[in-house]
Coordinates of N, CA and C and ligand atoms in Angstrom, one line a residue:
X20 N -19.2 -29.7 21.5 CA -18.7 -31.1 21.2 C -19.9 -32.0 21.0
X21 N -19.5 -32.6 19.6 CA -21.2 -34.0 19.6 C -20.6 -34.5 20.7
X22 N -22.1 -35.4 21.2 CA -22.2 -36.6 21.9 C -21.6 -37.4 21.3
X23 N -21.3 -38.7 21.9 CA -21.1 -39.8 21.2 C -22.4 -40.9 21.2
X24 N -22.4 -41.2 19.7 CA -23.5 -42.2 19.5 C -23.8 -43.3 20.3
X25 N -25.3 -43.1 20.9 CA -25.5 -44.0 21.8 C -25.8 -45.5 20.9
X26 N -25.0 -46.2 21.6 CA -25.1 -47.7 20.7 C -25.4 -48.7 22.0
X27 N -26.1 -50.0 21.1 CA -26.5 -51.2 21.7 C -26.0 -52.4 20.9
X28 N -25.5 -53.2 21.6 CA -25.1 -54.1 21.3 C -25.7 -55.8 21.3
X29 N -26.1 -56.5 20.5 CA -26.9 -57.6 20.4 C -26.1 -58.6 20.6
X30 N -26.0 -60.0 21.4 CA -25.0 -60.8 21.6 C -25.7 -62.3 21.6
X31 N -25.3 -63.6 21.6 CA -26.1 -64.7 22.2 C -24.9 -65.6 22.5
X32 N -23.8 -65.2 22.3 CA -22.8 -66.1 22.9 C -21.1 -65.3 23.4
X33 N -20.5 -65.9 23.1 CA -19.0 -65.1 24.0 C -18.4 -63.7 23.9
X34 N -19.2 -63.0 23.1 CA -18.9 -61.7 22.8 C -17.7 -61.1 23.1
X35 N -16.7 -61.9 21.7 CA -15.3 -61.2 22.0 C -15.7 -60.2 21.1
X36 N -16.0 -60.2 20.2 CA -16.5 -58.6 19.4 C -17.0 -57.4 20.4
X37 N -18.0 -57.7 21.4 CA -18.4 -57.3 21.8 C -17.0 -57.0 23.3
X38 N -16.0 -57.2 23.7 CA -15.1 -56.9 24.0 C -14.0 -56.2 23.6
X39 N -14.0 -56.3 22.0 CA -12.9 -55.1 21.1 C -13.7 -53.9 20.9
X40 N -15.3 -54.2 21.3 CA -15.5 -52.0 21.2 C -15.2 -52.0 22.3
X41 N -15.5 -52.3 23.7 CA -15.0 -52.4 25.1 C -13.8 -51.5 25.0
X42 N -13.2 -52.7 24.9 CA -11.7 -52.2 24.8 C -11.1 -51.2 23.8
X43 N -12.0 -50.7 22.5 CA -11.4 -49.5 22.0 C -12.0 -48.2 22.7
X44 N -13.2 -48.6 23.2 CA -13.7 -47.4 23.8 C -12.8 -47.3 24.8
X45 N -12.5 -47.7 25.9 CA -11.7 -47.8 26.8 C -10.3 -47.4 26.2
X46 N -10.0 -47.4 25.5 CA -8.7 -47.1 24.9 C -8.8 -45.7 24.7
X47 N -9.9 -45.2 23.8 CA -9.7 -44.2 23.5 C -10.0 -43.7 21.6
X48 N -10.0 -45.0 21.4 CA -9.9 -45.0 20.0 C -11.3 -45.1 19.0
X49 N -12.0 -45.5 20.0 CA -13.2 -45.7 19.2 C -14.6 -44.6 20.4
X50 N -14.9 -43.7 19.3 CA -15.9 -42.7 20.4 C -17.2 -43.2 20.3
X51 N -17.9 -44.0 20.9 CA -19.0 -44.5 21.0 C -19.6 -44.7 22.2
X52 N -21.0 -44.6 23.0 CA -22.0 -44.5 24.0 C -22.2 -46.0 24.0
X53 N -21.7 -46.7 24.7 CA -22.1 -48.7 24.9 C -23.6 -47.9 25.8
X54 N -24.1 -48.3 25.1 CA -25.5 -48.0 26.4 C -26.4 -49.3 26.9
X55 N -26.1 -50.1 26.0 CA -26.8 -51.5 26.7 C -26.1 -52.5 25.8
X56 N -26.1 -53.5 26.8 CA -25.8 -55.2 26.0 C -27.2 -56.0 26.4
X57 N -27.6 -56.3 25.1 CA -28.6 -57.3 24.8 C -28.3 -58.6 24.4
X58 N -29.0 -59.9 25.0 CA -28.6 -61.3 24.9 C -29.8 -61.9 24.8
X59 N -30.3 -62.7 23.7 CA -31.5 -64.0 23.6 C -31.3 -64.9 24.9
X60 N -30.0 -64.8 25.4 CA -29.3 -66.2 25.9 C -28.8 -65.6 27.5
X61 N -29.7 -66.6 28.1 CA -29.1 -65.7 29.4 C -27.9 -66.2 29.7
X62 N -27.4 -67.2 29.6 CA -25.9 -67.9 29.5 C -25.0 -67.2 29.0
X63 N -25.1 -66.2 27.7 CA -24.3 -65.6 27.2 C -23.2 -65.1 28.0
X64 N -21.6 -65.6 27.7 CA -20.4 -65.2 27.9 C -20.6 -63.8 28.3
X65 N -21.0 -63.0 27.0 CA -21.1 -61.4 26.8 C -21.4 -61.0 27.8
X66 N -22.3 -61.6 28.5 CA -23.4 -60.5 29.2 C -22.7 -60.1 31.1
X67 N -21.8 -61.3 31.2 CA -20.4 -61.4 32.1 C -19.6 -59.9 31.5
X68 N -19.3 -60.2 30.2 CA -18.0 -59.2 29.7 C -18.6 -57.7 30.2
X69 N -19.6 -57.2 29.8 CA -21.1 -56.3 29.6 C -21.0 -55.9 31.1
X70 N -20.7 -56.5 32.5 CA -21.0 -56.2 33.5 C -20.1 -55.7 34.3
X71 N -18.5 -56.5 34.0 CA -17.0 -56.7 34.2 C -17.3 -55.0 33.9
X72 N -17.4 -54.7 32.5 CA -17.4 -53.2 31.9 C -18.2 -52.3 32.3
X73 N -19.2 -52.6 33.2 CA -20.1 -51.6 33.7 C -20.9 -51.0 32.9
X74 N -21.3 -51.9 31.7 CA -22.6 -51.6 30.8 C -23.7 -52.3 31.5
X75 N -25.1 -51.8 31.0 CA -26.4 -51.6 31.4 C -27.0 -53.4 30.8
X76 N -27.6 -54.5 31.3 CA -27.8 -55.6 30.1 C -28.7 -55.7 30.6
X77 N -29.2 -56.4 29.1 CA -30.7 -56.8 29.3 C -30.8 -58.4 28.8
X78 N -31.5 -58.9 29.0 CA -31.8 -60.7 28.3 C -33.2 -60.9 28.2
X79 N -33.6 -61.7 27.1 CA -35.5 -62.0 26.9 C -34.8 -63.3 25.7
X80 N -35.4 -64.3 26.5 CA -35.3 -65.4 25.7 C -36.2 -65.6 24.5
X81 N -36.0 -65.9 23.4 CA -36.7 -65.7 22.0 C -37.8 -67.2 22.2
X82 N -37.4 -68.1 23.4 CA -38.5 -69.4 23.6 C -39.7 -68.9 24.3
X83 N -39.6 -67.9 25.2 CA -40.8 -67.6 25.7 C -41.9 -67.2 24.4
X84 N -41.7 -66.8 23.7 CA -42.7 -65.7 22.5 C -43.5 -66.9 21.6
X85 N -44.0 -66.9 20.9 CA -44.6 -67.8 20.1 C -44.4 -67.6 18.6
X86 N -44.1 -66.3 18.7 CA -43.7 -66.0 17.0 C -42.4 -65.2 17.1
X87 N -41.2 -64.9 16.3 CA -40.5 -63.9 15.6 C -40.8 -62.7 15.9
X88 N -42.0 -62.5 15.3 CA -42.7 -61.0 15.5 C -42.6 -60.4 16.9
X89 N -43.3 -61.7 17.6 CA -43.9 -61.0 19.1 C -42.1 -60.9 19.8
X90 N -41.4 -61.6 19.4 CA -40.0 -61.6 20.3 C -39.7 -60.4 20.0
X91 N -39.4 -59.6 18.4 CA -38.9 -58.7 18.1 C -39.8 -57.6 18.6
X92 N -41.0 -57.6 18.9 CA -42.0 -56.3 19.7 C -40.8 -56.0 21.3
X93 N -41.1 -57.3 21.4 CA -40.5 -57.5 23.1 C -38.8 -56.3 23.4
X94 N -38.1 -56.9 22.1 CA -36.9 -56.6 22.0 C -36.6 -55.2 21.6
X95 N -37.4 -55.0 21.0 CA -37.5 -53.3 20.7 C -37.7 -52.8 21.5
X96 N -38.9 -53.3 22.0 CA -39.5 -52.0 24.0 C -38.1 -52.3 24.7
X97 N -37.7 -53.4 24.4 CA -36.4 -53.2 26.1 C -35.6 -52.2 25.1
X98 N -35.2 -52.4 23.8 CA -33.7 -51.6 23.2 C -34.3 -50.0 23.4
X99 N -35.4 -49.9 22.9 CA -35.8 -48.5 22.9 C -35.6 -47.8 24.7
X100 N -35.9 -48.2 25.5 CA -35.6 -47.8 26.9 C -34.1 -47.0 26.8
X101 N -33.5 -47.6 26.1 CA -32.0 -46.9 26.1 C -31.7 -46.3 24.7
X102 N -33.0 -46.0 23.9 CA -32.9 -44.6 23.0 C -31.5 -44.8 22.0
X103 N -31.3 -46.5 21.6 CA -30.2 -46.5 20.7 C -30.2 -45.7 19.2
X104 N -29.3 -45.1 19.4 CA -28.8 -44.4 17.5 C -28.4 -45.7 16.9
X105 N -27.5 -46.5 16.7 CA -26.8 -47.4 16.3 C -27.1 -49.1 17.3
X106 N -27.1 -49.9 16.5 CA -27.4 -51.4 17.2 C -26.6 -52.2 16.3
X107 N -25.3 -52.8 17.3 CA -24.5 -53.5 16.3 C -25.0 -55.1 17.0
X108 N -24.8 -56.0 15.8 CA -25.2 -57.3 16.1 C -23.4 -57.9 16.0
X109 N -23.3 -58.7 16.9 CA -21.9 -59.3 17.5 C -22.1 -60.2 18.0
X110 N -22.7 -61.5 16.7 CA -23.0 -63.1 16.9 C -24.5 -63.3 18.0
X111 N -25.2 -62.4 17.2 CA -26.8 -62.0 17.7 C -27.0 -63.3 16.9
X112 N -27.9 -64.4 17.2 CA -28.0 -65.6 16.4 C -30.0 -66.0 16.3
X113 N -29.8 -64.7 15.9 CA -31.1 -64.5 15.4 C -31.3 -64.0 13.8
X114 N -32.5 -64.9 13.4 CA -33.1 -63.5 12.0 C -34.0 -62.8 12.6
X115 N -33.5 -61.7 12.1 CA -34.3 -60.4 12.5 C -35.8 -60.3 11.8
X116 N -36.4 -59.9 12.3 CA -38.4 -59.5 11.2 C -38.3 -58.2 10.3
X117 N -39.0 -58.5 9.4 CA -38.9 -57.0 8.7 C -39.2 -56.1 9.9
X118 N -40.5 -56.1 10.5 CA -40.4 -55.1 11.4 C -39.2 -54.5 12.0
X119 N -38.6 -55.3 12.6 CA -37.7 -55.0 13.2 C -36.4 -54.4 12.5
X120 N -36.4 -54.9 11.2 CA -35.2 -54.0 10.7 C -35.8 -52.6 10.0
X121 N -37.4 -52.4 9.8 CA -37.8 -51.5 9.7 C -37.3 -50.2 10.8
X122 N -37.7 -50.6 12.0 CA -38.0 -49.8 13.1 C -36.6 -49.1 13.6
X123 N -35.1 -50.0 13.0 CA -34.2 -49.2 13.1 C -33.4 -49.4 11.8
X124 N -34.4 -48.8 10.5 CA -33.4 -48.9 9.4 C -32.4 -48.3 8.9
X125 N -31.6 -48.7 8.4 CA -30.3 -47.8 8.4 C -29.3 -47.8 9.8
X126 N -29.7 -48.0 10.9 CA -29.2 -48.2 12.1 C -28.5 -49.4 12.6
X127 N -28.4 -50.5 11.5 CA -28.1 -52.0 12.2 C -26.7 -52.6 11.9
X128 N -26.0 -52.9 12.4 CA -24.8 -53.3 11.8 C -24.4 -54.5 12.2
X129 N -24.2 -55.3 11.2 CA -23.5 -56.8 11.5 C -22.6 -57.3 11.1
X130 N -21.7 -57.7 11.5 CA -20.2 -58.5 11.1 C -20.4 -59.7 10.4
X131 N -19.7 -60.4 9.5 CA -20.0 -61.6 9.0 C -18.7 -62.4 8.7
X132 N -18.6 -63.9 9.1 CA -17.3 -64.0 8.6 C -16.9 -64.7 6.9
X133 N -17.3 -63.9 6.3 CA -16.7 -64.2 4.9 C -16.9 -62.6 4.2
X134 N -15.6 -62.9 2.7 CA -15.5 -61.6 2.1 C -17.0 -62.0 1.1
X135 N -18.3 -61.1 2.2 CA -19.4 -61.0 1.7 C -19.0 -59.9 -0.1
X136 N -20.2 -60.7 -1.0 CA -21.0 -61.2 -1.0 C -21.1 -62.7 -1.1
X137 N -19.6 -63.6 -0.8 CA -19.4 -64.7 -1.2 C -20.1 -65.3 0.2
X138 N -20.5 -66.6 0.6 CA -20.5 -67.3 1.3 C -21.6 -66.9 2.7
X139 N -22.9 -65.9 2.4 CA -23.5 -65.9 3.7 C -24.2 -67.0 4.0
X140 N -24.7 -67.2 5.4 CA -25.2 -68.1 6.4 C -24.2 -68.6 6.5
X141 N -24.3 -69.6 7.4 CA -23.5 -70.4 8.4 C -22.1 -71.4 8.0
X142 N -21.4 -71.7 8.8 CA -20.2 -72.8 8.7 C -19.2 -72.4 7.3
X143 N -18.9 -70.8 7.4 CA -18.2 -70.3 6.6 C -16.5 -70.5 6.1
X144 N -15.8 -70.8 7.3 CA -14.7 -71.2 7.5 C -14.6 -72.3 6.8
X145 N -15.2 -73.6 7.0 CA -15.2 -74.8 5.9 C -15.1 -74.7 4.6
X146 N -16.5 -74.3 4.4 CA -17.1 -73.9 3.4 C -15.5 -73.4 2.3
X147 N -15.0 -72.0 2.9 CA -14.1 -71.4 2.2 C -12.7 -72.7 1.8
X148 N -12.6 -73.0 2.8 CA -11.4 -74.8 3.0 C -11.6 -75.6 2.0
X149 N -12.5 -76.0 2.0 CA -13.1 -76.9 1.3 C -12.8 -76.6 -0.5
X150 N -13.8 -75.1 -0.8 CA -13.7 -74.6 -2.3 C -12.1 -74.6 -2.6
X151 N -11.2 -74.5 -1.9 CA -9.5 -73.9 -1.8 C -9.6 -72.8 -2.3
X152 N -10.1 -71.5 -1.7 CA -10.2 -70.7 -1.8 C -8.6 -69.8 -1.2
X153 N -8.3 -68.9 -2.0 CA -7.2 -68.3 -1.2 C -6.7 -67.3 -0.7
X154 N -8.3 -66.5 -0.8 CA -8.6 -65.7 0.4 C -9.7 -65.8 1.2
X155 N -10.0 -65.2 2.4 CA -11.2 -65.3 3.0 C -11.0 -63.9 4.5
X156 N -11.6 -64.1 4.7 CA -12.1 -62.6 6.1 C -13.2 -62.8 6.3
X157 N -13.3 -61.1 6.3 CA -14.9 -60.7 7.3 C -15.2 -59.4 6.8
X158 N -16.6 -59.1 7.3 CA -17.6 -58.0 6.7 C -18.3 -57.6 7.3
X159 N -18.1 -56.0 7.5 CA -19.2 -55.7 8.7 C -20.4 -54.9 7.3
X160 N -21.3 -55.1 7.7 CA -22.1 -54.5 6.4 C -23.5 -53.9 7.5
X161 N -24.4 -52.9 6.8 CA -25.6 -52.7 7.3 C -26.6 -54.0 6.9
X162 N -27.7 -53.6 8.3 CA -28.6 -55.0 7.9 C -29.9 -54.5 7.3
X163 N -30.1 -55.3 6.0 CA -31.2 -55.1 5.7 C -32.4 -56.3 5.8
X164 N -33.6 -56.6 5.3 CA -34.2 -57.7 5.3 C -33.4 -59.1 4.5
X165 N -32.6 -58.8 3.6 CA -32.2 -60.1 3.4 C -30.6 -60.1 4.0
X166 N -30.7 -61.8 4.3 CA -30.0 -61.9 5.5 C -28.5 -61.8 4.7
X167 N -27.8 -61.7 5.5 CA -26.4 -61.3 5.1 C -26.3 -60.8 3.4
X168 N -27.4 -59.6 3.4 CA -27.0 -59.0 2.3 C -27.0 -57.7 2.0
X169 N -27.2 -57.0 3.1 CA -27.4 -55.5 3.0 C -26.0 -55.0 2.7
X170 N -26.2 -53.5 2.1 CA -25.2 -53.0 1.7 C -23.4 -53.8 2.3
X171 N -22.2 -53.4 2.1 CA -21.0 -53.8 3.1 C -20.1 -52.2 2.8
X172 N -19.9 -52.0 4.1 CA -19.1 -51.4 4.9 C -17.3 -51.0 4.4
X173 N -17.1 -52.1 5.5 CA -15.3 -52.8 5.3 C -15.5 -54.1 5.8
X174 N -14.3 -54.5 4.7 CA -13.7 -55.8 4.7 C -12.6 -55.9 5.2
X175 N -12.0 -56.9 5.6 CA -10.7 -57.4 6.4 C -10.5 -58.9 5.6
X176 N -9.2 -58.8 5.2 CA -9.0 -60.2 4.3 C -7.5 -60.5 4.7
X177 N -7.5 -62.2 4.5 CA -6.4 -62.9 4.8 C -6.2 -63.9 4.0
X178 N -5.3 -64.2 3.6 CA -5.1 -65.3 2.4 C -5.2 -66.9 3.3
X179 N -5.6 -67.8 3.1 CA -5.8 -69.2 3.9 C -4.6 -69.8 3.5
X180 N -4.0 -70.6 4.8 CA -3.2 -71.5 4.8 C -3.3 -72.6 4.2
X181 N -2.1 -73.4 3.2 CA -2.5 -74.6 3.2 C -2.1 -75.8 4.1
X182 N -3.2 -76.5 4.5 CA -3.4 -77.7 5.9 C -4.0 -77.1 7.3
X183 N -4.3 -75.9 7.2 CA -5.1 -75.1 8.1 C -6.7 -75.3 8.6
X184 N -7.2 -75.7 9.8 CA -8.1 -76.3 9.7 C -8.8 -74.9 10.1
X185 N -10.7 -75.2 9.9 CA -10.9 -74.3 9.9 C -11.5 -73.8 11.5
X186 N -11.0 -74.3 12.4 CA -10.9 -73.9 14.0 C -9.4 -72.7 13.5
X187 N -9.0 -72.8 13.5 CA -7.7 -72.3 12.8 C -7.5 -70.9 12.1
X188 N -8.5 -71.5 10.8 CA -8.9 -69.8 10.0 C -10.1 -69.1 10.9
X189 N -10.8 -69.7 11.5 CA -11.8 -68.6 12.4 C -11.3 -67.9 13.3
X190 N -9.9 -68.6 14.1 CA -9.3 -67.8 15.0 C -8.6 -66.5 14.3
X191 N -8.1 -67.0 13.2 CA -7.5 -65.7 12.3 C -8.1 -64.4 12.1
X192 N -10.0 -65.4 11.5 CA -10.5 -64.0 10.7 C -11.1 -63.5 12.1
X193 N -11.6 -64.1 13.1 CA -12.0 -63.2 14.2 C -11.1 -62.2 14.9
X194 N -9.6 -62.4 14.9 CA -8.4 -61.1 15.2 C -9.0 -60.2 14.3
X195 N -9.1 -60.5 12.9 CA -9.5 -59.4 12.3 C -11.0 -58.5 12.3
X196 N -11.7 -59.3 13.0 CA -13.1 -58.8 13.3 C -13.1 -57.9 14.1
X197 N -11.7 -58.5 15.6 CA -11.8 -57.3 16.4 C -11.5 -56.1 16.1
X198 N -10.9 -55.5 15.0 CA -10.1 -54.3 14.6 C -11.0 -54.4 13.3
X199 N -11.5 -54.4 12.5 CA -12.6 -53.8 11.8 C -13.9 -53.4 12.0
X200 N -14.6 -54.1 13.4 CA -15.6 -54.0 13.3 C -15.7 -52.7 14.2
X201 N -15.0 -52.2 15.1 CA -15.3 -51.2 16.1 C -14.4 -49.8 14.9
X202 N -14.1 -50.4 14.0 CA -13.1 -49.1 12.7 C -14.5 -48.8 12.1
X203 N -15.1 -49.6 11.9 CA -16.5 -49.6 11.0 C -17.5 -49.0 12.0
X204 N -17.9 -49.4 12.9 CA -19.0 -49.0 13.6 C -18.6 -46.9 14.3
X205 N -17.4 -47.0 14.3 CA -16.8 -45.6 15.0 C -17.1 -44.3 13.6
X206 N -16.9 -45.2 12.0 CA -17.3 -44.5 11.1 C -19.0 -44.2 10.9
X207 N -19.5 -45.4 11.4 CA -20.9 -45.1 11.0 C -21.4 -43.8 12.3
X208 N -20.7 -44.3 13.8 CA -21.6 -43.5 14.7 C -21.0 -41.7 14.4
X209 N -19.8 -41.8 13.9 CA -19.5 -39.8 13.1 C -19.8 -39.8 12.4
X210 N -20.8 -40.4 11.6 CA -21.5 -40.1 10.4 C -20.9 -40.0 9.4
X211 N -19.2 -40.4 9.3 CA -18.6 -40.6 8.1 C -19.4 -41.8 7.3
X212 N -19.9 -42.6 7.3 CA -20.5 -43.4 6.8 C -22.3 -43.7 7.0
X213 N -22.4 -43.2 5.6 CA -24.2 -43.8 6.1 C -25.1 -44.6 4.8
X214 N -26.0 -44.7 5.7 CA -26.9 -46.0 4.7 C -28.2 -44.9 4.3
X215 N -28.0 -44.9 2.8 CA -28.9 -44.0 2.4 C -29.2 -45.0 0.7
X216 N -30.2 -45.0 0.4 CA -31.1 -45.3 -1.2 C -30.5 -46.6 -0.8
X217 N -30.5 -47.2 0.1 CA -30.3 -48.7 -0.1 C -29.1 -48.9 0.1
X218 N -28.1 -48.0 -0.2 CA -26.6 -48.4 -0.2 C -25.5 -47.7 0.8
X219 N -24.6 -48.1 1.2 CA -23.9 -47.4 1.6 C -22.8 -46.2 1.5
X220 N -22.8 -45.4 1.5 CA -22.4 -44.0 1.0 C -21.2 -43.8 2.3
X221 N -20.0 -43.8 1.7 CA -18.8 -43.0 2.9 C -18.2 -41.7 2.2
X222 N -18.0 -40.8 3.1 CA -17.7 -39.4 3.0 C -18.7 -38.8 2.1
X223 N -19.4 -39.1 1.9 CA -20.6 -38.3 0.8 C -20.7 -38.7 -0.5
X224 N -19.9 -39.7 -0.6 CA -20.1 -41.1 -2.3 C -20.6 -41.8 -1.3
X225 N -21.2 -42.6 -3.1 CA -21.8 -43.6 -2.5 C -21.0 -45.1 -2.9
X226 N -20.8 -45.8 -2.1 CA -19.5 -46.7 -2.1 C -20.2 -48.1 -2.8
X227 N -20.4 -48.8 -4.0 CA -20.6 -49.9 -4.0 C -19.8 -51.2 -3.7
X228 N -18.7 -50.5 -3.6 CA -17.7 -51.8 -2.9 C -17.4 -51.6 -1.8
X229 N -16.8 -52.0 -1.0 CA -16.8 -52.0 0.6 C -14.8 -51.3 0.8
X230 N -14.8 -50.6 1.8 CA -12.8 -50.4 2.0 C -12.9 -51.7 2.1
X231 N -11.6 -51.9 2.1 CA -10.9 -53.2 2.1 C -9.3 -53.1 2.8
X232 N -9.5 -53.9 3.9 CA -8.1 -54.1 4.5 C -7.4 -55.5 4.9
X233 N -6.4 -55.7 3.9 CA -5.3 -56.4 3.8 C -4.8 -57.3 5.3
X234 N -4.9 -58.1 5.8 CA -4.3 -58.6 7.0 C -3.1 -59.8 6.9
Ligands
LIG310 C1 -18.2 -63.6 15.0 O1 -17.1 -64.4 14.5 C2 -19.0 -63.0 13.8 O2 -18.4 -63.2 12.6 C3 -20.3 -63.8 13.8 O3 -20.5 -64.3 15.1 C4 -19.2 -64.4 15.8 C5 -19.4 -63.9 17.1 O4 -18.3 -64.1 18.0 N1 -21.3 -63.0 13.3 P1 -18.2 -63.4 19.4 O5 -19.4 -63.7 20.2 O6 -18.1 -61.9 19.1 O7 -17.0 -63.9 20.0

């Protein structure tokens, strides 16, 4: 029988993401090794969730360091201690260094809430309100150096309400984060899905568009 992929998890605030692998692993549904919860933020909600669940955590404030670099040196020696295969980011509210997405390339996984490639960085929900856009979701994709744009994965999409604020659609597209992103991460850690020539490749194609699921 494989092991299951040992994975780590990156957090800096309430980590309900980081509660739906919890809870699939715990279910049964999702076969993955939580081997550590990592937080910039010793405050972090998650790192409560992380202990509740009898995972391993760690915290190193990104204010102590003086540069990016030196934080990401720091952050690697603690993740490496726990020998991660897979490192999903779950509202990790950092940019990452090249280094660092060197050191586990192909290994990094992040959620985003818009149907990437539309709408990366921040205050996404508005943003989509605002355009009257009439659909919107989320994207779990691999990370590369540019920020919200490495290959994508799966999508989860929802059509927007009209008069729906966007406290409102975030609550929406985050239900959907919790049931795609541990669908996505369970395919990456069986190796049904991998990051090869830059793109993402599932079952042994190589996928330029992402699955896509309907919510
Ligand atoms: C998620 O909505 C995700 O899209 C974004 O950060 C948020 C984290 O939420 N990357 P939580 O900490 O998992 O509740």
């Amino acid at each position: 029988m494989s092991q299951a992929c040992k994975t780590a998890i990156l957090i800096s605030g309430s980590g309900s993401n980081l509660q739906a692998f919890v809870d699939a692993v715990n279910a049964g549904t999702l076969d993955l090794n939580l081997t550590v919860v990592f937080s910039n933020n010793p405050n972090a909600y998650g790192l409560q969730r992380a202990e509740l669940a009898g995972i391993a955590t760690a915290c190193i404030q990104h204010n102590d360091y003086p540069d990016r670099e030196s934080f990401d040196r720091a952050v690697i020696a603690e993740l490496d201690r726990h020998e991660p295969e897979l490192l999903i980011l779950a509202g990790f509210m950092r940019i990452l260094s090249p280094g660092f997405v060197k050191h586990y390339a192909g290994r990094i996984l992040n959620i985003h809430p818009a149907l990437l490639p539309l709408y990366p960085g921040l205050n996404t929900h508005q943003r989509v309100l605002d355009a009257g856009d009439a659909w919107h979701g989320s994207t779990v994709h691999f990370v590369t150096e540019k920020l919200d744009g490495g290959p994508c994965i799966l999508q989860g999409r929802l059509q927007t309400i009209a008069g729906e604020t966007a406290d409102e659609l975030q609550q929406r597209v985050q239900a959907i984060e919790h049931q795609i992103y541990p669908q996505a991460a369970g395919w990456v850690g069986s190796g049904r899905v991998e990051f090869r020539d830059g793109a993402t490749w599932i079952d042994g194609k190589r996928a330029d568009q992402p699955e896509t699921l309907t919510f």
